[in-house]
Coordinates of C-alpha atoms in Angstrom, one line a residue:
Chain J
X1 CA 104.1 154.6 111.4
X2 CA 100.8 154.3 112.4
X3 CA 98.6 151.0 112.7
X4 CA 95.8 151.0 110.0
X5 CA 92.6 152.6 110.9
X6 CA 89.5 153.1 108.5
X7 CA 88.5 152.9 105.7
X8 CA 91.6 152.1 103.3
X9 CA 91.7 150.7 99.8
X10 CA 94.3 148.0 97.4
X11 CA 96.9 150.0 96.0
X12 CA 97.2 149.1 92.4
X13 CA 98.9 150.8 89.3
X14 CA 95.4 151.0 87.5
X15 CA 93.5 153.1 90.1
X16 CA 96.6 155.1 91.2
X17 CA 95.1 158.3 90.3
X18 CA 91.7 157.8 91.6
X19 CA 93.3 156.5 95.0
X20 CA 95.4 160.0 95.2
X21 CA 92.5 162.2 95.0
X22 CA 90.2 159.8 98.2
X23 CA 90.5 163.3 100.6
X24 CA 90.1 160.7 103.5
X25 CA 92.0 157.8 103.0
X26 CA 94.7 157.1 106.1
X27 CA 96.0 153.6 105.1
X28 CA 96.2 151.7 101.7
X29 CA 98.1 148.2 101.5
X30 CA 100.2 147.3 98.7
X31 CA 101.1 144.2 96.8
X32 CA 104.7 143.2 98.5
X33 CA 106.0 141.6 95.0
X34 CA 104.9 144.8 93.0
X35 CA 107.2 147.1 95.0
X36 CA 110.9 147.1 94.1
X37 CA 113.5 146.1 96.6
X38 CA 115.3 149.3 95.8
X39 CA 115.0 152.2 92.9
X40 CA 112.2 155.0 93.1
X41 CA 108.7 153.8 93.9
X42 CA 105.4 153.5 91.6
X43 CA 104.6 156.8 91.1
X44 CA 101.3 156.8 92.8
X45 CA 102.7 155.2 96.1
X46 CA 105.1 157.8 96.8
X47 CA 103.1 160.5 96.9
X48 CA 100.7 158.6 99.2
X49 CA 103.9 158.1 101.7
X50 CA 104.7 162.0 101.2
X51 CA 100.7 162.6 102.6
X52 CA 102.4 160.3 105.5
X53 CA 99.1 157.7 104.3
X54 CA 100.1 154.2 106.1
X55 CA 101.2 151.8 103.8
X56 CA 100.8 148.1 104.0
X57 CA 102.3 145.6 102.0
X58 CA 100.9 142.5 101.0
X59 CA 102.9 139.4 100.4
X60 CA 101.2 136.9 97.5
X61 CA 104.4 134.8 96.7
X62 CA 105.8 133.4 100.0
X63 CA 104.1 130.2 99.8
X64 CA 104.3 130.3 103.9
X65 CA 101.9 126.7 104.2
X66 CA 104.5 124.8 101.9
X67 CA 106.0 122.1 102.9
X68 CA 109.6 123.6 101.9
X69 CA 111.2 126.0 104.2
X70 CA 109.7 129.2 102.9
X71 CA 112.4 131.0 100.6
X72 CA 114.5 133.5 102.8
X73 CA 115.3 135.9 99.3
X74 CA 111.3 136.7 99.5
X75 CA 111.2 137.1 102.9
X76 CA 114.1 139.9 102.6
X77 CA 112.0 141.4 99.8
X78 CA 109.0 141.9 101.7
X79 CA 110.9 143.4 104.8
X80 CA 112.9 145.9 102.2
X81 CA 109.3 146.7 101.0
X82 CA 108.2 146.6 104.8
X83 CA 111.0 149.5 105.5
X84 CA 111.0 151.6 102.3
X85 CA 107.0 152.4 102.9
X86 CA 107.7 152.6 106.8
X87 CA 105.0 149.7 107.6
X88 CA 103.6 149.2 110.1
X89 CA 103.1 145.8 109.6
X90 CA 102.9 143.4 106.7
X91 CA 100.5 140.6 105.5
X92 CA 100.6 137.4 103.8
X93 CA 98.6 134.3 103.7
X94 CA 98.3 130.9 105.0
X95 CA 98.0 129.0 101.8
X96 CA 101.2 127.7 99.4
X97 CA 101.6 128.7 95.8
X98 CA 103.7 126.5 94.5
X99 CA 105.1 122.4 95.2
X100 CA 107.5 119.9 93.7
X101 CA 108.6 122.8 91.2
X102 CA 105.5 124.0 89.7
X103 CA 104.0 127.7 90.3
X104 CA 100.1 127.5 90.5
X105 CA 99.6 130.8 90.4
X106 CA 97.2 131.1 92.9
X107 CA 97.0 130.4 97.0
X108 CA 96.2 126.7 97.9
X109 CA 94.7 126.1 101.0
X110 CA 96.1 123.6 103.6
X111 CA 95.1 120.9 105.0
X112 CA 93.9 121.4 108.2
X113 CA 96.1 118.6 109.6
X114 CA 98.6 119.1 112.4
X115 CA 101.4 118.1 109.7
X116 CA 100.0 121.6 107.8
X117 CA 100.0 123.7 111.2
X118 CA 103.3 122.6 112.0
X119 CA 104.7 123.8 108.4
X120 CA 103.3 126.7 108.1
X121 CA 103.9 127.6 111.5
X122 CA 107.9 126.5 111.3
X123 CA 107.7 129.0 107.7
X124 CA 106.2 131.6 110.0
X125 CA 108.8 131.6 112.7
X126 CA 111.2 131.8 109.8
X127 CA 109.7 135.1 108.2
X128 CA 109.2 136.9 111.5
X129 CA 112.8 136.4 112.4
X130 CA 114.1 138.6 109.3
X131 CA 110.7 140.9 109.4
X132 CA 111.2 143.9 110.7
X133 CA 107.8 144.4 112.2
X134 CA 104.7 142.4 113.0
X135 CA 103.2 140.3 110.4
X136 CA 99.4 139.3 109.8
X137 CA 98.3 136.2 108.4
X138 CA 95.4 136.0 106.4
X139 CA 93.0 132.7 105.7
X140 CA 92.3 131.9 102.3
X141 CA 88.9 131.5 100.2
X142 CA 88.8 127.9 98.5
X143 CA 87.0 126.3 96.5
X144 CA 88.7 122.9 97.1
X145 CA 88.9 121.4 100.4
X146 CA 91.8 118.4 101.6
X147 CA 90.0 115.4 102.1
X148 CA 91.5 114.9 105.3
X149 CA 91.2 117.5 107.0
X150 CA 91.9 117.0 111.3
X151 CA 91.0 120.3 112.3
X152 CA 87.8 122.4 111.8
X153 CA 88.6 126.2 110.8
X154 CA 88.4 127.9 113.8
X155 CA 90.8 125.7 115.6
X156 CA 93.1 125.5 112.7
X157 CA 93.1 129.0 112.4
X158 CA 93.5 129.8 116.2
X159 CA 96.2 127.4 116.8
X160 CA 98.3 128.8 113.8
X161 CA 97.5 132.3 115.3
X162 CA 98.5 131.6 119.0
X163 CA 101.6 129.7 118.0
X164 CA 103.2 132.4 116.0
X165 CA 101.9 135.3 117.8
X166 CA 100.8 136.8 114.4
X167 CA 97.9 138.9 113.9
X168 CA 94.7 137.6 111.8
X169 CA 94.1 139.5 108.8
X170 CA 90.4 138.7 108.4
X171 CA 89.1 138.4 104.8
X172 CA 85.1 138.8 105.1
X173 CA 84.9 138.0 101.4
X174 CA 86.7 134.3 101.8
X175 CA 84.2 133.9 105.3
X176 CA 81.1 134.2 103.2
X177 CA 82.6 132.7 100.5
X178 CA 84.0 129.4 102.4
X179 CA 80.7 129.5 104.0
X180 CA 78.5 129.6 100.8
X181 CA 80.7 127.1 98.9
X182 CA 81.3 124.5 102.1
X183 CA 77.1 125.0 103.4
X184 CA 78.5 126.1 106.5
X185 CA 77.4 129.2 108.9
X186 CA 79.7 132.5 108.3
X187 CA 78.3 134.0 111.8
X188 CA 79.8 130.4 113.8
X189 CA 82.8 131.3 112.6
X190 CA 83.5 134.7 113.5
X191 CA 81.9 133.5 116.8
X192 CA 84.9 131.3 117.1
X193 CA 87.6 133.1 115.5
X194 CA 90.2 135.4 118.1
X195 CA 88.7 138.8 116.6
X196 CA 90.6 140.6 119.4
X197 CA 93.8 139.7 116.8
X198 CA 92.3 141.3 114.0
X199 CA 94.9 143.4 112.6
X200 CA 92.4 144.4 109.5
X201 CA 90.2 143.6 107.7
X202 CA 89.8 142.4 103.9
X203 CA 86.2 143.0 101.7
X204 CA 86.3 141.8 98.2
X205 CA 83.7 141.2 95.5
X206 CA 82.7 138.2 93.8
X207 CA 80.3 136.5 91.7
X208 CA 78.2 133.1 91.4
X209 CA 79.2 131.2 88.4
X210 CA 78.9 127.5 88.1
X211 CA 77.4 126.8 91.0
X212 CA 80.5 127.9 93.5
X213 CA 80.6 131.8 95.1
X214 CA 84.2 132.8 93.5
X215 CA 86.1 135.7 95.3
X216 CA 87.2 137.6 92.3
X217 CA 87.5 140.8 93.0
X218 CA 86.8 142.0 90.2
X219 CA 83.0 142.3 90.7
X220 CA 81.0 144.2 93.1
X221 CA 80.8 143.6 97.0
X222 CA 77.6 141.8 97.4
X223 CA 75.2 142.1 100.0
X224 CA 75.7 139.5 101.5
X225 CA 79.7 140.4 102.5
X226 CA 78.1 143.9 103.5
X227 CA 76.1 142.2 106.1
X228 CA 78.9 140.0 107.2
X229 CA 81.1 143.2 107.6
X230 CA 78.3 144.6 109.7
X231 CA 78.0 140.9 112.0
X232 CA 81.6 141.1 112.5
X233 CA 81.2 144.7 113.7
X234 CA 78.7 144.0 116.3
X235 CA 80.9 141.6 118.0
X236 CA 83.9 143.5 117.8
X237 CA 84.8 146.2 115.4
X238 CA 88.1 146.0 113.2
X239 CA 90.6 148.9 113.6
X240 CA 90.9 148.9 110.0
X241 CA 89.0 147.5 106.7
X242 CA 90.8 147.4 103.0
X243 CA 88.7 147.3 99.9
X244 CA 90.4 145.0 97.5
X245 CA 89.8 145.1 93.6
X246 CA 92.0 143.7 91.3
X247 CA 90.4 144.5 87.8
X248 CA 87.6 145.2 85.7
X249 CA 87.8 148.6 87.6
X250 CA 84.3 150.4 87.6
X251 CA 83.6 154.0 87.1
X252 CA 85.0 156.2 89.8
X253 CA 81.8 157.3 91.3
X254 CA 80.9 152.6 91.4
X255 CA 83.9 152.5 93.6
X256 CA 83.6 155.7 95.4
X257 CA 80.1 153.9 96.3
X258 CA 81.3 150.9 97.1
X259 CA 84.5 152.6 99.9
X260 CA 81.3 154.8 101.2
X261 CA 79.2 151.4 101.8
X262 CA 82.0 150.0 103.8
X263 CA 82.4 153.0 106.3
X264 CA 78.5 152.8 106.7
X265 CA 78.6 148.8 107.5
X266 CA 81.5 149.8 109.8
X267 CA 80.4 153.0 111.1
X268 CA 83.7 154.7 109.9
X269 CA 84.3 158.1 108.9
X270 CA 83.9 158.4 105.0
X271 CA 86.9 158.3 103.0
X272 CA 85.4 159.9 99.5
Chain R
X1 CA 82.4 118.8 99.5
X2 CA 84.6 117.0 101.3
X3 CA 85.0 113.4 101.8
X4 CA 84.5 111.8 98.2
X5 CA 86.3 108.3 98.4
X6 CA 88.9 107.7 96.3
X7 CA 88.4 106.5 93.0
X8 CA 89.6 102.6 92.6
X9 CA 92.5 102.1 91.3
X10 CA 93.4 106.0 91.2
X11 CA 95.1 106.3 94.7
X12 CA 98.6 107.8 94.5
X13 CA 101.0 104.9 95.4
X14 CA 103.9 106.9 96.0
X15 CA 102.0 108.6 98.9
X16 CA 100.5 105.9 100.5
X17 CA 104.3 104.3 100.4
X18 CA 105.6 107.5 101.8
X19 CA 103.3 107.3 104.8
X20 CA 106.4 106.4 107.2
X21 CA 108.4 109.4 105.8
X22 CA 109.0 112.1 107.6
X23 CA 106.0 114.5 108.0
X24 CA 107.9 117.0 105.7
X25 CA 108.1 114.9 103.0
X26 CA 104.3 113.5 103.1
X27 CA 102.8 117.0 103.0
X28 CA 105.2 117.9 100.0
X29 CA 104.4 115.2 97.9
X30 CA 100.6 115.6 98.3
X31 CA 101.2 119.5 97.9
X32 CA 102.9 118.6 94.4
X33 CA 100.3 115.9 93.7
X34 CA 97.2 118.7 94.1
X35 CA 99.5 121.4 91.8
X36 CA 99.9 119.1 89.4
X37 CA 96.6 118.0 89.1
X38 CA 95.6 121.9 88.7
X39 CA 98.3 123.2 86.5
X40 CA 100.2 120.4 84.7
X41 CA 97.1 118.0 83.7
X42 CA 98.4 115.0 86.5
X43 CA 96.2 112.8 87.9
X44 CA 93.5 113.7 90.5
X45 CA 94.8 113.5 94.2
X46 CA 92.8 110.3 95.8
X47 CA 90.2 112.0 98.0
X48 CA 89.6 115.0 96.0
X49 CA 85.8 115.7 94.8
X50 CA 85.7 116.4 91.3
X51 CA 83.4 119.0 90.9
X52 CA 85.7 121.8 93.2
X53 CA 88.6 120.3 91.8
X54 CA 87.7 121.7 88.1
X55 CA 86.3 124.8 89.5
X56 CA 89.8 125.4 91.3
X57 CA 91.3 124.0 88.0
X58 CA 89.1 127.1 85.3
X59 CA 89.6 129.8 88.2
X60 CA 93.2 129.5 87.9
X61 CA 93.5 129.7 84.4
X62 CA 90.9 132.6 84.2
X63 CA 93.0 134.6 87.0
X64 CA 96.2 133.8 84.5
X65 CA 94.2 135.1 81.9
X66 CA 93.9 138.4 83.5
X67 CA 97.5 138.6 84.3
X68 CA 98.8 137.4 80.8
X69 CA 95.9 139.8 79.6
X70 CA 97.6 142.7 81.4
X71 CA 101.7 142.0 80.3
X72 CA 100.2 141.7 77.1
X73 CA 96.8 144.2 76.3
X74 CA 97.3 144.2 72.7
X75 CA 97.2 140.8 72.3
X76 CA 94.5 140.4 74.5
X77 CA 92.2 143.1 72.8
X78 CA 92.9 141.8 69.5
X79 CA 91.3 138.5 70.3
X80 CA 88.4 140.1 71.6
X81 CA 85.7 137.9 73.3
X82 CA 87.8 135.1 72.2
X83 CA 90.4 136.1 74.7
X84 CA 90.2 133.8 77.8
X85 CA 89.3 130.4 76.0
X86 CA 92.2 131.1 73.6
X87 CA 94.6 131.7 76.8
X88 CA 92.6 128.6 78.8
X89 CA 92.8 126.1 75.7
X90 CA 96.8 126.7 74.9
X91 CA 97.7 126.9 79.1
X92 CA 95.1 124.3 80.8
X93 CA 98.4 121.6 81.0
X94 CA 100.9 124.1 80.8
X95 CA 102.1 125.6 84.4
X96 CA 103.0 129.0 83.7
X97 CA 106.4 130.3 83.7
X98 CA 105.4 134.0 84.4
X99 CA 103.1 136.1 83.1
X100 CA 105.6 137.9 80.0
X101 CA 106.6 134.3 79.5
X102 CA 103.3 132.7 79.2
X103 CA 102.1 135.5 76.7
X104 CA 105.1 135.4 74.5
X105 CA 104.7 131.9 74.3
X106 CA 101.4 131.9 73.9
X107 CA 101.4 134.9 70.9
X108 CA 104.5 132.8 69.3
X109 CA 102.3 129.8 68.8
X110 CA 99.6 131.8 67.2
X111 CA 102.2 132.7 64.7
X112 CA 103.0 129.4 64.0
X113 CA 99.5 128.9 64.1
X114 CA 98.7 132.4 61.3
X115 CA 95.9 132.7 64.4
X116 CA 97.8 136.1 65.4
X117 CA 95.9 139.1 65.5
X118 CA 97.4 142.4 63.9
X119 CA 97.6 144.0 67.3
X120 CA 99.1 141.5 68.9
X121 CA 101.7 140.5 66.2
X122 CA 102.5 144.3 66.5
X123 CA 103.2 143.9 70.3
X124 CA 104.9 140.9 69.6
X125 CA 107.5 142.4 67.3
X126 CA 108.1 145.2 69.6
X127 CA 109.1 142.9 72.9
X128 CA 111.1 141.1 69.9
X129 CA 113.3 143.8 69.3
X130 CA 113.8 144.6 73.0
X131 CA 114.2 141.8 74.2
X132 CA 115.6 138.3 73.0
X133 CA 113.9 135.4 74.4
X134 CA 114.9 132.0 73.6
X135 CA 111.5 130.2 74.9
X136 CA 113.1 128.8 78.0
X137 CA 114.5 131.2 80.3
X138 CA 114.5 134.9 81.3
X139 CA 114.0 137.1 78.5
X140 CA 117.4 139.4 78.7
X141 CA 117.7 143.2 77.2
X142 CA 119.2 143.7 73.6
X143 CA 122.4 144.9 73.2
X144 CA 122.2 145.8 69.5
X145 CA 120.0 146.8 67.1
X146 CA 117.1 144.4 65.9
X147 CA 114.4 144.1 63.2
X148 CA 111.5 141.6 63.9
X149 CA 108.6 140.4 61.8
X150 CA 105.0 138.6 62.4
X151 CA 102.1 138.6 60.8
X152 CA 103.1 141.5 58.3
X153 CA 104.0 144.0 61.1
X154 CA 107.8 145.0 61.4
X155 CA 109.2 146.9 63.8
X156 CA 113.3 147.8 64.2
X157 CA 114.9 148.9 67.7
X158 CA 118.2 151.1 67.2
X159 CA 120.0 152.1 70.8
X160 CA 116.9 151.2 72.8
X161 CA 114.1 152.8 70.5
X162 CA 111.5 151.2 69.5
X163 CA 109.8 152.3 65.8
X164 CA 107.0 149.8 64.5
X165 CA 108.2 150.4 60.9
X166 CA 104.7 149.0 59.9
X167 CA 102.0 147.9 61.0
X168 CA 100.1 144.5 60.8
X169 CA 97.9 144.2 58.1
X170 CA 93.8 144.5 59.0
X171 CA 91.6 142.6 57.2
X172 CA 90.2 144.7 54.3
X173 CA 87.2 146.7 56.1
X174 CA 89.5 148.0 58.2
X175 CA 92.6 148.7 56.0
X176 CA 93.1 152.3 56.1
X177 CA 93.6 153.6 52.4
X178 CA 97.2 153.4 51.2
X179 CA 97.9 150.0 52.9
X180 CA 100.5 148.3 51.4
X181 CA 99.1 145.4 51.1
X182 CA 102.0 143.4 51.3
X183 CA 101.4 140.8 54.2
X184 CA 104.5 138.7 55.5
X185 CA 103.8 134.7 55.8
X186 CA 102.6 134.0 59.6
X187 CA 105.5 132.8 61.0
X188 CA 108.2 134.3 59.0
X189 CA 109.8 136.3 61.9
X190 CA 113.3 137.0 60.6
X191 CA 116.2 138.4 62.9
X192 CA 118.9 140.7 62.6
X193 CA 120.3 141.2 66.0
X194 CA 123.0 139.8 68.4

């Protein structure tokens, strides 16, 4: 049960067999609500925790900045989840998916009022108490922002973090794209962010359309979140950084290219 | 991208009356204004700028797209390029009820419509003989055998196999010789099952 290091990659159903043959990969995370409670495991994972690979899994559905008390039947899923694959730690996100009985389908941001802080903080307390380890919480790319917002990111984000003791899962992606969409500086941020709670690190691809930066992943990394890896580097390397892509899956060789781009930005051993 | 003022007359009462509530309650109800307005087609929340608003509002249903597109690949392929504004124009006010759900729906009312493609009235009939669905609540396994029809496929499930006893018909250019020819009405699934 080691920490994450490296370069890892999203676990999905679809890439399964290109993930088994990386010769180099040491940690992969996994979506939380795509992992039965009990039964065998997808295929692909379980050979991956035979090769004793580190295994995170990654909450999407616990809605942690609603306003309801966040629902203690998920939280026990993601710690069964957290225990079959031996984590390490887990992940979710400070966003909600879902109000007055309608799923969105998607995180929401917050706003960054004290109100939000103290919700999704009292939701965070909750988890952590039935967790069985550590949990890292991950701020969200959006395209919408509250109109009201109290706090600026970096305070929002840092009081959340040193109130629940979590760790920050830092998504470069959503920085340059918060930045791009909001006209505000990526590098001020990560000047102001703890980076010394980074727990890892998340690197997506998007694309431009309609006039907003959307963090698809389902295009390529651009340059632009390259660089921003690289910034982040220079003031304090990540133990760990996690390609995500969630479809529209590229030949092999695209995303060996894309994992081998990453380790360079980082100055991490290659894991093609 | 912040800071728009509210449009006149479009401020949600209920929230500005629930000021005095308890914080709890405040942050709910503007949390169920903001999904509404995304999901269910409910008013803008006052404050909100537009523009993000309906960018937040097509990225959702472009991301349920993909999911829908994935539970249900046949019907996805057999719309083609057509694909995500078919999904978008049936779902834009309709909050989905889970991926399986929202294609099921979504492939039943192309039935209705005769606007089912072959492929997907073939994958239709084969969740339809697994599974019986009654368009509100979990689908739930099939205990006994089934036969189910759309769009001139038919497929039969006997002790938890599935056969596609034939398949939906393609229009002429792609009809392979010996077609039958024999196309069901759209919409004339028929059910012999529990």
């Amino acid at each position: 049960m080691t920490g994450p290091y490296g370069v890892g990659i999203g676990w999905r159903p679809e890439i399964a067999g290109f993930v088994a043959e990386l010769p180099g990969l040491r940690f992969v995370e996994v979506v939380a609500e795509s992992v039965p409670a009990t039964g065998p495991l997808p295929p692909g994972l379980a050979q991956l925790r035979e090769r004793a690979l580190t295994v995170v899994p990654h909450g999407v559905r616990l809605s942690l900045g609603g306003a309801e008390p966040v629902d203690p039947a998920r939280v026990a899923h993601l710690a069964a989840v957290a225990q079959r694959v031996d984590a390490p730690l887990v992940s979710e996100h400070i966003a909600f998916v879902r109000a007055g009985g309608l799923e969105a389908g998607h995180l929401l941001p917050l706003p960054r009022s004290r109100e939000a802080v103290d919700a999704v903080c009292a939701n965070v307390a909750r988890a952590q108490a039935d967790l069985p380890v550590p949990i890292a919480l991950e701020p969200i790319a959006a395209l919408v922002d509250w109109p009201d917002d109290e706090l600026d990111e970096a305070d929002f984000l840092t009081e959340i973090l040193d109130r629940t003791g979590a760790l920050l899962l830092l998504d470069v992606a959503n920085v340059h794209a918060n930045a791009r969409n909001r006209g505000t500086d990526p590098l001020a941020l990560l000047d102001r962010l703890p980076l010394e709670r980074v727990g890892y690190v998340h690197v997506a691809g998007g694309a431009e359309r309609g006039g907003f930066y959307h963090d698809t992943h389902t295009d390529p990394v651009p340059p632009a979140v390259l660089e921003l890896v690289g910034a982040l580097c220079a003031r304090r390397r990540p133990p760990a950084l996690l390609l995500e892509r969630d479809g529209d899956y590229p030949p092999a060789a695209e995303l060996r290219a894309e994992l081998d781009a990453l380790a360079a930005a980082a100055n991490f051993p290659a894991v093609t | 991208m912040t800071g728009a003022p509210p449009p006149a007359g479009n401020g949600p009462r209920a929230a500005v009356d629930r000021a005095g509530d308890p914080t709890t309650g405040r942050l709910a109800q503007r949390q169920a204004e903001l999904v509404a307005a995304l999901v269910a087609g409910g008013p803008p929340p006052a404050g909100f700028a537009p523009g993000p608003l309906a960018a937040t509002r097509a990225a959702l249903l472009r991301k349920r797209a993909g999911e829908v597109a994935r539970h249900w690949p046949l019907l996805a392929a057999g719309l083609g390029a057509g694909w995500p504004s078919t999904f978008a124009d049936w779902a834009a006010n309709r909050p989905t009820v889970g991926s399986l759900r929202d294609g099921w729906d979504l492939a039943r009312a192309l039935r209705e419509r005769g606007a089912l493609p072959p492929a997907g009235a073939e994958e239709l009939v084969a969740r339809e003989v697994v599974l019986r669905y009654d368009g509100r609540s979990t689908p739930r396994p099939r205990r006994l055998p089934a036969v189910a029809r759309a769009g001139g496929a038919v497929a039969a499930q006997i002790a938890g196999r599935v056969r596609l006893l034939r398949p939906a018909p393609r229009p002429p250019a792609a009809l392979p010789a010996g077609g039958d020819g024999v196309p069901d009405a759209a919409g004339s699934a028929a059910w012999i099952s529990d």
